[in-house]
Coordinates of C-alpha atoms in Angstrom, one line a residue:
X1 CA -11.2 -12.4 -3.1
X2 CA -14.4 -12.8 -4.9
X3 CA -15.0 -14.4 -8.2
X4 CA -15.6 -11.0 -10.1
X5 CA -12.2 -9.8 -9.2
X6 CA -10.5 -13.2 -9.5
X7 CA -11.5 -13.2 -12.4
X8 CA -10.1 -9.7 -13.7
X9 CA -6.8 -10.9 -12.1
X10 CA -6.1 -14.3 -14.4
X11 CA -7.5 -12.4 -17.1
X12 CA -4.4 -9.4 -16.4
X13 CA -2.1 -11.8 -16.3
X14 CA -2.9 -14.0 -19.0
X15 CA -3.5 -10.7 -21.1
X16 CA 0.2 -9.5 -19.9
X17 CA 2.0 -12.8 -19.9
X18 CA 1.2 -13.4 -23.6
X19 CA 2.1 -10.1 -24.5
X20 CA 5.6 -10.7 -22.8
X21 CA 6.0 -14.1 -24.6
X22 CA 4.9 -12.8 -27.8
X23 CA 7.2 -9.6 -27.5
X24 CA 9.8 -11.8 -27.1
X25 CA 9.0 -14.0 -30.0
X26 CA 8.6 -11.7 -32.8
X27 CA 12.0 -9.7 -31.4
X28 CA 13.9 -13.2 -31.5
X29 CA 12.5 -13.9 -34.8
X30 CA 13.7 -10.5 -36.3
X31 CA 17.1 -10.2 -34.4
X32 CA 17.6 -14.0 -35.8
X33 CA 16.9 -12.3 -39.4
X34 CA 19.3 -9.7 -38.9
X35 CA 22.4 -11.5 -37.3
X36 CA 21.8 -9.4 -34.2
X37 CA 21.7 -12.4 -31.6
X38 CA 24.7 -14.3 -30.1
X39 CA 24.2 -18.0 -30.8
X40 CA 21.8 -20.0 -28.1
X41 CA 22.2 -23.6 -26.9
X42 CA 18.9 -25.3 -26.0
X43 CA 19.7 -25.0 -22.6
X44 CA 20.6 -21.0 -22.3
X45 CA 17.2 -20.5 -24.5
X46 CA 15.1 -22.6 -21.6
X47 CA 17.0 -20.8 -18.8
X48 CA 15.9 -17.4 -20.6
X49 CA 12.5 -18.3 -21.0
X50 CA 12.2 -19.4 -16.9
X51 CA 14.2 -16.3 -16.2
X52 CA 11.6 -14.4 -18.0
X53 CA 8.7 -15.5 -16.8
X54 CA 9.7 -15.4 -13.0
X55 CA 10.8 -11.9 -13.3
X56 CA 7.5 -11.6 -14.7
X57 CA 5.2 -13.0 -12.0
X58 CA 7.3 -11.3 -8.9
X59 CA 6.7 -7.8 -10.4
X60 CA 3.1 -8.6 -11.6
X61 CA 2.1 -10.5 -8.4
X62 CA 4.3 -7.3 -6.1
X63 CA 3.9 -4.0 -7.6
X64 CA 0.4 -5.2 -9.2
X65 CA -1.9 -1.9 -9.7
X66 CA -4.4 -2.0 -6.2
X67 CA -6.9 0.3 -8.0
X68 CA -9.5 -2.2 -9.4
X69 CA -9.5 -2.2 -13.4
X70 CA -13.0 -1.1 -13.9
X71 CA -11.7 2.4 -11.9
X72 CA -8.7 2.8 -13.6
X73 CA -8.1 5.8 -16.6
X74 CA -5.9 5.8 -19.1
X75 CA -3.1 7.7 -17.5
X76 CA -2.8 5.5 -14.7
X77 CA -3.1 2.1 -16.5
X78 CA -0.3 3.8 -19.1
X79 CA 1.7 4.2 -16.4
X80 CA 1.2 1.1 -14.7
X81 CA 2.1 -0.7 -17.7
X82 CA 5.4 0.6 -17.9
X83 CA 6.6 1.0 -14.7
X84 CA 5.7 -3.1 -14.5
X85 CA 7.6 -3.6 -18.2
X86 CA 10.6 -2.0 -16.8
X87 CA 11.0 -3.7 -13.3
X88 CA 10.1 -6.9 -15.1
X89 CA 13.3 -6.0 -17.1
X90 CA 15.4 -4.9 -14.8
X91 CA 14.7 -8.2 -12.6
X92 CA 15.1 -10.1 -15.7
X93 CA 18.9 -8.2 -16.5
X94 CA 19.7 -9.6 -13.0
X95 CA 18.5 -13.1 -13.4
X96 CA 20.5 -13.2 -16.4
X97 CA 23.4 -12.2 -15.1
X98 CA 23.2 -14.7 -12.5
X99 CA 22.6 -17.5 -14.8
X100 CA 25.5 -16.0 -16.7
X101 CA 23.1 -16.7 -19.8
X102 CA 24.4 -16.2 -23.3
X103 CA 21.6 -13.7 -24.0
X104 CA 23.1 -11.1 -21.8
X105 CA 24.7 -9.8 -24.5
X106 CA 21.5 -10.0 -26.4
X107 CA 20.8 -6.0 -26.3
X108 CA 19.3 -5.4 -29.4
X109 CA 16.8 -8.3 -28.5
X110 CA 16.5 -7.2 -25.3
X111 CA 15.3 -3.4 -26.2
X112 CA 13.2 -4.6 -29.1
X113 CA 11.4 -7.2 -26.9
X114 CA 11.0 -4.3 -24.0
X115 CA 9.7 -1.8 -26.7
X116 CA 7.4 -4.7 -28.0
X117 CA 6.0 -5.5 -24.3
X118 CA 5.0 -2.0 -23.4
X119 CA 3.4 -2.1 -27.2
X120 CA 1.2 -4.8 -26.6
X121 CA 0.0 -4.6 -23.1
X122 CA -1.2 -1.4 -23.8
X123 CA -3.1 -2.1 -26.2
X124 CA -4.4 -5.3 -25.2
X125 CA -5.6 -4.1 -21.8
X126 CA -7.5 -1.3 -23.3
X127 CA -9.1 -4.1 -25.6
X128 CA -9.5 -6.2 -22.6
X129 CA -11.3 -3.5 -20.6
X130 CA -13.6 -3.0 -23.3
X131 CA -14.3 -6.9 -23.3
X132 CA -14.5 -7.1 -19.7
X133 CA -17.3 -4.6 -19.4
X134 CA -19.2 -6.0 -22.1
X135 CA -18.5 -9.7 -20.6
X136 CA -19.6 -8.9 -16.9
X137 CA -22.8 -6.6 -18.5
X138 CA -24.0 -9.3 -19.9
X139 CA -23.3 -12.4 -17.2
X140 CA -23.6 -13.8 -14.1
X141 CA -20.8 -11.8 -13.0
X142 CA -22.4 -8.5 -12.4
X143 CA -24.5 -7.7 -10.0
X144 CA -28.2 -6.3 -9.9
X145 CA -27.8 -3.5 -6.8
X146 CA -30.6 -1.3 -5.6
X147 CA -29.6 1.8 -3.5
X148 CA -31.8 3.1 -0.2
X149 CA -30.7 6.2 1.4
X150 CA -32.1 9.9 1.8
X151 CA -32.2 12.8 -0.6
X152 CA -29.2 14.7 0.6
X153 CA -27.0 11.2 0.4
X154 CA -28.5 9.9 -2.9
X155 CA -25.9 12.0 -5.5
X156 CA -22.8 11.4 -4.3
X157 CA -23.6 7.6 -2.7
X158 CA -24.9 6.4 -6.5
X159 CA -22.0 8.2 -8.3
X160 CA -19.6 6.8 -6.4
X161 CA -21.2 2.9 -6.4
X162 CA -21.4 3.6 -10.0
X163 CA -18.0 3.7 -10.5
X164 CA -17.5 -0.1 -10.3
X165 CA -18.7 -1.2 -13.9
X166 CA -19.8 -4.5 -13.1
X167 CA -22.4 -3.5 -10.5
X168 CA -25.7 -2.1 -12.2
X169 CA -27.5 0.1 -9.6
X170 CA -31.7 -1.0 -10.9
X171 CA -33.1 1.9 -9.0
X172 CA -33.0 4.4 -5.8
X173 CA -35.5 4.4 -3.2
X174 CA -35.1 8.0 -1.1
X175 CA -36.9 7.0 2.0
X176 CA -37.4 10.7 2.8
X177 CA -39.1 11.7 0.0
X178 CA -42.7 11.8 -0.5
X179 CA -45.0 10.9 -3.3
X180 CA -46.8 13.7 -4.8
X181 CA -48.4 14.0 -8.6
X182 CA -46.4 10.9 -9.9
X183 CA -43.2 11.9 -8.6
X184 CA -40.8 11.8 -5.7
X185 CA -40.4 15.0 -3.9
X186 CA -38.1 15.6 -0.7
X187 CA -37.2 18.7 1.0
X188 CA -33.4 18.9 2.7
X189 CA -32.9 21.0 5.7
X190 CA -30.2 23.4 4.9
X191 CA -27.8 24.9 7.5
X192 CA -27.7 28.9 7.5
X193 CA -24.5 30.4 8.9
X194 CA -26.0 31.1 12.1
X195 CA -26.3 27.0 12.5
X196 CA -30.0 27.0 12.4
X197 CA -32.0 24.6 10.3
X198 CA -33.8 26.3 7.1
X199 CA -36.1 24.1 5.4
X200 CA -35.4 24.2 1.7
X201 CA -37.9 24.1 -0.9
X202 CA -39.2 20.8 -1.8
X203 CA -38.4 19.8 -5.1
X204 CA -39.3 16.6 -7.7
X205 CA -36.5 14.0 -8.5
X206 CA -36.7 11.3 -10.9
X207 CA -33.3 10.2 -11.5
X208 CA -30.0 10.2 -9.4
X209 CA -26.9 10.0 -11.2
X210 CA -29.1 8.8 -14.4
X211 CA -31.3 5.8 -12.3
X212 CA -34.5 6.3 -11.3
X213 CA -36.4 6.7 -8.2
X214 CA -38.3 4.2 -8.0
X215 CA -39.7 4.0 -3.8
X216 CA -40.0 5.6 -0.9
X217 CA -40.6 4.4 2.4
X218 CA -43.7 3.4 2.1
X219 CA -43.3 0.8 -1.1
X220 CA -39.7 0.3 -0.8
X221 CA -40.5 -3.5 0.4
X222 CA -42.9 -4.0 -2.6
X223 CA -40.3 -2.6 -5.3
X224 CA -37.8 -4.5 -3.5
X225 CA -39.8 -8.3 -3.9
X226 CA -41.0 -7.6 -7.8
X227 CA -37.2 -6.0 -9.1
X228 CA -34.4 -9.0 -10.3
X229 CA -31.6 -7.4 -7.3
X230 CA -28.7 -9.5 -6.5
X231 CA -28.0 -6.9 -3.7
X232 CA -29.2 -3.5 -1.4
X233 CA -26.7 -0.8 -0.4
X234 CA -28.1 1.2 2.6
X235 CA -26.7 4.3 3.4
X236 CA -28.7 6.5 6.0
X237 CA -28.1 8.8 8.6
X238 CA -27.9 8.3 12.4
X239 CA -31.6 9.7 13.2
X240 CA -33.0 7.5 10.4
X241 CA -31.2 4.2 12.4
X242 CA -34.8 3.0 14.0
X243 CA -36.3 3.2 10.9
X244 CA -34.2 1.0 9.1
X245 CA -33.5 -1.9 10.7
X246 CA -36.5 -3.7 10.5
X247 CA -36.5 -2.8 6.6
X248 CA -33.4 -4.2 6.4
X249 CA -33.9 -7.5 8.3
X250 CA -36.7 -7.9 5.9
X251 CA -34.6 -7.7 2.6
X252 CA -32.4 -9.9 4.5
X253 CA -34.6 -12.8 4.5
X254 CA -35.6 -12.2 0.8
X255 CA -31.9 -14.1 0.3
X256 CA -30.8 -10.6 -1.2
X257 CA -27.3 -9.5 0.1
X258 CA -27.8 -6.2 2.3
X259 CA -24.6 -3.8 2.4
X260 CA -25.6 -0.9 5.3
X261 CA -24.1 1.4 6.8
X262 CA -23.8 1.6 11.0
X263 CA -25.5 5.2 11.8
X264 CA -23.8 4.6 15.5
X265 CA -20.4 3.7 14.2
X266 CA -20.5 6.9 11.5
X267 CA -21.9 8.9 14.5
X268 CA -19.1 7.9 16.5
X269 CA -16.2 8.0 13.8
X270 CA -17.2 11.1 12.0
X271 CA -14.8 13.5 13.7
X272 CA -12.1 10.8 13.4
X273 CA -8.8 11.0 11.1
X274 CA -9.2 7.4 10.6
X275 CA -11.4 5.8 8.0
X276 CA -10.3 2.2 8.4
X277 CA -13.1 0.9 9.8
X278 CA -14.1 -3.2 9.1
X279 CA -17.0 -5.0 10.3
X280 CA -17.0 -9.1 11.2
X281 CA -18.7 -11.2 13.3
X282 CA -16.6 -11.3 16.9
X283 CA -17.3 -14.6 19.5
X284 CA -21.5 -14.7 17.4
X285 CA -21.2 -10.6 17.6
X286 CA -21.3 -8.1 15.1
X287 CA -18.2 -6.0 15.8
X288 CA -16.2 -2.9 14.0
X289 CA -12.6 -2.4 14.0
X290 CA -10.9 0.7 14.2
X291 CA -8.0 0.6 13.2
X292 CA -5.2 3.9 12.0
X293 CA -3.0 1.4 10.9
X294 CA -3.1 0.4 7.4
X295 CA -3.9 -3.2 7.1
X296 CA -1.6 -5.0 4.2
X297 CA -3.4 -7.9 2.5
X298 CA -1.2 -11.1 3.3
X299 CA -0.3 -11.5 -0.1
X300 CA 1.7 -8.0 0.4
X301 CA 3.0 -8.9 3.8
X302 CA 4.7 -12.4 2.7
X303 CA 6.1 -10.6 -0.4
X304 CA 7.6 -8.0 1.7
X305 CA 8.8 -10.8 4.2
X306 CA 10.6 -12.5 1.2
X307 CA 12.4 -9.4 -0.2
X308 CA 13.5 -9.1 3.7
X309 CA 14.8 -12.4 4.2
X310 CA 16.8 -12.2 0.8
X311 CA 17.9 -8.7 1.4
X312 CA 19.1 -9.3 4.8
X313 CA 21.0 -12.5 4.0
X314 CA 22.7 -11.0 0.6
X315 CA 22.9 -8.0 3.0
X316 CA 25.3 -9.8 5.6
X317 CA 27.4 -11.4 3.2
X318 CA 28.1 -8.3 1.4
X319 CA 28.9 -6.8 5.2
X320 CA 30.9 -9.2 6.7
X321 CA 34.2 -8.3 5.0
X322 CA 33.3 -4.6 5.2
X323 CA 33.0 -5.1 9.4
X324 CA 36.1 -7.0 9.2
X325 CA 38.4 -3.7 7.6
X326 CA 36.4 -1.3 10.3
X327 CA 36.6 -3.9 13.4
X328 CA 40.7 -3.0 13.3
X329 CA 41.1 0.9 13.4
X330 CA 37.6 0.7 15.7
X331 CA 39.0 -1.5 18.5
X332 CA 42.3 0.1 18.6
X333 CA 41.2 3.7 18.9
X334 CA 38.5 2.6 22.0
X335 CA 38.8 -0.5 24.2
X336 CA 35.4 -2.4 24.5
X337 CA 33.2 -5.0 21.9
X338 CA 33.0 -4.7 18.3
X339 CA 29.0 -4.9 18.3
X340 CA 26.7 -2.8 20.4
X341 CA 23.8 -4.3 21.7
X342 CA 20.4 -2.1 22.8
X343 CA 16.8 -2.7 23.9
X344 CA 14.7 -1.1 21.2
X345 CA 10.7 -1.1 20.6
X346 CA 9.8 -2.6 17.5
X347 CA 6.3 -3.6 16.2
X348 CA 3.7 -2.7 18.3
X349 CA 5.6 -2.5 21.3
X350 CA 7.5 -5.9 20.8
X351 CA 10.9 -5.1 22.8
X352 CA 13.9 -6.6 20.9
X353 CA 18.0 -6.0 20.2
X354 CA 19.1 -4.0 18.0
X355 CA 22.4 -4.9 16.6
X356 CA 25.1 -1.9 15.7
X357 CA 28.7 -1.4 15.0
X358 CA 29.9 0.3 18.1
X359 CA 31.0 4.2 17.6
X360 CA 31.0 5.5 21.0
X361 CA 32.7 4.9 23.9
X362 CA 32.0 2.2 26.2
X363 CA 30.6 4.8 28.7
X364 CA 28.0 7.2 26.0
X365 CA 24.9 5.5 28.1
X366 CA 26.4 7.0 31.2
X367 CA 27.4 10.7 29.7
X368 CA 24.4 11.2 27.7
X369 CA 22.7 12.3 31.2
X370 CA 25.1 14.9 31.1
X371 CA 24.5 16.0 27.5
X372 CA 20.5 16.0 27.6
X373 CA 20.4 19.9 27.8
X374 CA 22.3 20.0 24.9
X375 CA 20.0 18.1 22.7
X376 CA 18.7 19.8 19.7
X377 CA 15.8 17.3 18.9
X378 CA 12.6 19.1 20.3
X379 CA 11.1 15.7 21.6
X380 CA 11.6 12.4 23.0
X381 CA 15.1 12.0 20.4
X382 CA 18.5 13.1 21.4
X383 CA 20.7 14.5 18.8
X384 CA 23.4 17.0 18.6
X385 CA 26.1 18.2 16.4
X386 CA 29.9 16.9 18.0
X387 CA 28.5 14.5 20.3
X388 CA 31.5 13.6 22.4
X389 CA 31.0 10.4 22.7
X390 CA 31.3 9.4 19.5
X391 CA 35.2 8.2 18.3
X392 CA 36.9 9.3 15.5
X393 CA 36.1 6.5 13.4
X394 CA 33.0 6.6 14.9
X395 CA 32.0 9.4 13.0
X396 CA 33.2 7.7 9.8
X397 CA 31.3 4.9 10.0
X398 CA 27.8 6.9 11.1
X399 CA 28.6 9.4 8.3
X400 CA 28.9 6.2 6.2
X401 CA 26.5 4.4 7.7
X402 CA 28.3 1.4 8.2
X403 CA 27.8 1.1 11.8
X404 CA 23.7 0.2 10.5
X405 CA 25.4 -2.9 8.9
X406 CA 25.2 -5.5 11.6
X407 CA 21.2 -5.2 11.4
X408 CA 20.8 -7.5 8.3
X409 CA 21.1 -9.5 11.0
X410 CA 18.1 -7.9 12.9
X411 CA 16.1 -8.5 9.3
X412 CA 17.0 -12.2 9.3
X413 CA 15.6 -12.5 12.6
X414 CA 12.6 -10.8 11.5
X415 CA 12.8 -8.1 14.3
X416 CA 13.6 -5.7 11.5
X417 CA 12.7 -5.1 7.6
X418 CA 15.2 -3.5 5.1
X419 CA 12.5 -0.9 5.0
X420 CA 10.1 0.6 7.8
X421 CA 10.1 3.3 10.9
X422 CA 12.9 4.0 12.8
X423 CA 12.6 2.0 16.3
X424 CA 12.6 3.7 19.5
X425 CA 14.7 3.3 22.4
X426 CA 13.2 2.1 26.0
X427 CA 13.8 5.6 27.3
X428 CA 12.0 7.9 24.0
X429 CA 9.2 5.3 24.1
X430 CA 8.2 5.6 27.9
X431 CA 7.3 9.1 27.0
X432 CA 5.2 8.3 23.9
X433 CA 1.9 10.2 23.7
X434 CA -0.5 8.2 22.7
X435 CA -0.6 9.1 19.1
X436 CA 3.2 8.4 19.0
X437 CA 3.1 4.7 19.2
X438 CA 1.3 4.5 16.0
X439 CA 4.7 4.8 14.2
X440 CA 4.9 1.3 15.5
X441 CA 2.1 -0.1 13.5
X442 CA 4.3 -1.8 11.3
X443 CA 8.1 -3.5 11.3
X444 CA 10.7 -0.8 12.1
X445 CA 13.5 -1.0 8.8
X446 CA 17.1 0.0 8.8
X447 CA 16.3 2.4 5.9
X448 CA 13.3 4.8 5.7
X449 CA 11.6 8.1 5.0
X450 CA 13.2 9.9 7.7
X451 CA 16.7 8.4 6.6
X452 CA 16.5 9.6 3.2
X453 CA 14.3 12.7 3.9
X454 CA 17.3 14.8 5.5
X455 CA 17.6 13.6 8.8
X456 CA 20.4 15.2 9.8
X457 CA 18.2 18.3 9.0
X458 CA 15.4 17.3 11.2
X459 CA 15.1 18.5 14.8
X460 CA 11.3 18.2 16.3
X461 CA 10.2 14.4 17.1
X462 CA 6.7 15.5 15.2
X463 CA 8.1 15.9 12.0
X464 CA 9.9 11.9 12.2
X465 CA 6.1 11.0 13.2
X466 CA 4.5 12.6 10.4
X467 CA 7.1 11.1 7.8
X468 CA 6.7 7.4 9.5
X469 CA 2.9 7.7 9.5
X470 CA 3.3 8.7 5.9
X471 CA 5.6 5.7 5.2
X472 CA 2.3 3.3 6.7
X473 CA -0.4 4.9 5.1
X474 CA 1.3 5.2 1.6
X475 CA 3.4 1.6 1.8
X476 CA 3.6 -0.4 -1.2
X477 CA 6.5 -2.6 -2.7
X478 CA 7.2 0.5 -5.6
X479 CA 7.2 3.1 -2.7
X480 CA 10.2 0.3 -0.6
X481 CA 12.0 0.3 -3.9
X482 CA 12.3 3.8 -4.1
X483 CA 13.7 4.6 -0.7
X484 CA 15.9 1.8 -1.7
X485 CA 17.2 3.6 -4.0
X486 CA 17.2 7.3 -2.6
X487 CA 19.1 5.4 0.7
X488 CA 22.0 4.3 -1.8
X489 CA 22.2 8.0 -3.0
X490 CA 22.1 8.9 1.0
X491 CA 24.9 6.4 1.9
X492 CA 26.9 7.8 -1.3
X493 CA 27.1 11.1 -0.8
X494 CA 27.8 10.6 3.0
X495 CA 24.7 12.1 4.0
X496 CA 24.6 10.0 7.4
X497 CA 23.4 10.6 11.3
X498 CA 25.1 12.9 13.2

């Protein structure tokens, strides 16, 4: 993280913590006024204020906005603020009930306060935003850019660097352009529909997105050495690569900071569904990685790891008894053990043991050979409706999902998360296409977007690979909470595998 956007994160959370605390002020000063709060000892007033601000700092620091603030509208900071008020609440109503605090009674306090919150820290971030931009426009903290590319590129390259408010782009240099009668001209060859190159007709430009040209190839170099330029963005296309290295080692040794673009790599990526492409220095080499899966920031994966660990061991305790009423009816209808153990494939091909309440018979392994031309999954799953081989109370507890309970233990042991991809079995993942395994980019869960996207419903493999996929790509802490929540409505209304 670099200093500009450390910066913008102490000043969010100062902005938003103070608003909190001062929400709750003024709402304990005016429910004191009017009788409408329970009397507090010292101690139940320091356990609310602790409460409070650790509710606080697990929503802010796990469902924080990734969107940088200069890039944000109003819309979305609107509804980042209260989607972060409420789940601060929410945590907080559980805290407090917890602590069996004397405030959890406290409602009138507790809606005023939450009114109060949303109040101020919309307000004060649109004042901060405003005092941001002015603060990093006229500091240390912004940075002096100048932009080289070619005509075609300039437009959209410059409106989107723009974008970031506390960069200011000092001027262009289009490297394809030429200098004619005091101004910059370039000519783009079009494409006609027959795929033939057209040369358009040349025409002047003196500003891109509202910065001027200021160079060309020729005097790039000199504009570069007399302008104040923290920075250089590069951005050319693979038959200009030759060309621009040597101008680019040049700048280099200036001490400027030189951002380019890898012609080969964008050659070689262009066709590619995959844009997650970072560069770093490899054994003294300069290497890219490719990569489809979505790398989380560490911050995110511990976060997710600690909402595992105490969801799986809450999880387990909650289960235990529930295991012991089903264990009874279980073992008597079908001889053979209580928990059924099987080899699945978790992240990235690690093999582990997947942990289940057992609702077929001891020999389902052996008959599924026999039942394979029955299966109504087009791909490597097997599904179909009245399996034989599951038990009568098999079916209860699959319909119930209570047979996924003995996997809190799977989370514990970090093999699973509460949320991820549904993990393969030995035999579906030996016939994996290539682009198959990348539903194994990240931690398989014991809940999930196929679990709570009609599963029962689904019957081609493709379909559970798009929704995993989706589930990678998309992943945040708000988007684990909501599947949370849709997989309690699931188990509910009995909605479980077949």
């Amino acid at each position: 993280m670099n200093k500009r956007k450390a910066t913008q994160l102490l000043v969010e959370f100062s902005v938003d913590l103070s608003s909190l605390l001062f929400a709750n002020l003024i709402s304990f000063l005016l429910c004191t006024a009017i009788h409408k709060i329970p009397n507090l000892t010292k101690q139940s007033a320091w356990i609310y204020v602790i409460c409070l601000v650790l509710s606080f700092c697990v929503i802010f620091f796990g469902f924080s906005v990734s969107l940088d603030l200069s890039v944000r509208n109003r819309l979305r900071e609107f509804i980042a603020v209260v989607r972060n008020c409420l789940l601060t609440y929410m945590t907080l109503s559980v805290a407090l009930v917890l602590t069996r605090s004397d405030l959890v009674n406290g409602r009138y306090m507790f809606l005023i306060s939450l009114f109060l919150f949303i109040s101020f820290s919309c307000i004060n971030r649109y004042f901060t935003k405003r005092l941001l931009i002015r603060h990093f426009s006229h500091s240390g903290l912004v940075n002096l850019a100048g932009v080289i590319t070619v005509g075609r590129r300039a437009e959209d390259f410059v409106s989107n660097l723009q974008q970031d408010w506390t960069r200011h782009i000092k001027g262009v240099a289009v490297i394809d352009a030429e200098y004619q009668n005091g101004n910059y001209v370039f000519s783009d060859a079009l494409k006609s529909s027959g795929g033939n190159a057209v040369a358009a007709k040349p025409k002047a430009i003196k500003y891109v997105s509202s910065v001027p040209v200021v160079a060309n190839l020729d005097n790039v170099i000199d504009w570069v050495k007399r302008e104040s330029l923290d920075e250089v963005y590069i951005n050319v296309p693979y038959e200009y690569e030759s060309k621009i290295a040597q101008l680019a080692e040049e700048i280099e040794s200036m001490g400027i900071m030189v951002h380019i673009n890898l012609p080969t790599l964008e050659k070689l990526v262009e066709n590619s569904e995959f844009d997650n492409v970072e560069c770093t220095m490899v054994a003294g080499y300069p290497t890219a990685t490719l990569t489809a899966a979505r790398q989380l920031p560490l911050s995110a994966v511990i976060f997710k790891r600690i909402v595992d660990i105490i969801g799986g061991f809450l999880g387990s305790l909650i289960s235990l008894p529930v295991i012991l009423v089903v264990a009874v009816p279980l073992l008597i209808e079908s001889r053979g053990p209580l928990i059924f153990k099987q080899p699945r494939v978790g992240k990235n091909g690690r093999v582990f043991n997947i942990y289940k309440l057992r609702s077929m018979y001891v020999d389902a392994e052996e008959r599924k050979k026999e039942l394979l031309a029955k299966n109504e999954m087009n791909g490597y799953m097997f599904k179909m409706d009245n399996d034989p081989r599951i038990t009568k109370v098999g079916r209860f507890i699959r319909r119930t999902s209570i047979d996924e309970l003995p996997q809190f233990w799977n989370v514990l042991k970090g093999d699973m998360s509460l949320v991820g991809t549904r993990p393969p079995t030995l035999d579906e993942f030996s016939k994996y296409e290539s682009h198959h395994k990348r539903r194994l980019s990240m931690r398989p869960g014991i809940t999930g977007m196929w679990q709570v996207s009609g599963r029962s419903k689904i019957n081609n493999f493709e379909d559970v690979v798009k929704l995993d996929c989706e589930y990678i790509d998309n992943w945040s802490a708000w988007l684990d909470l909501k599947i949370m929540f849709k997989t309690v409505g699931v188990v509910l209304r009995g909605i479980g595998a077949e």
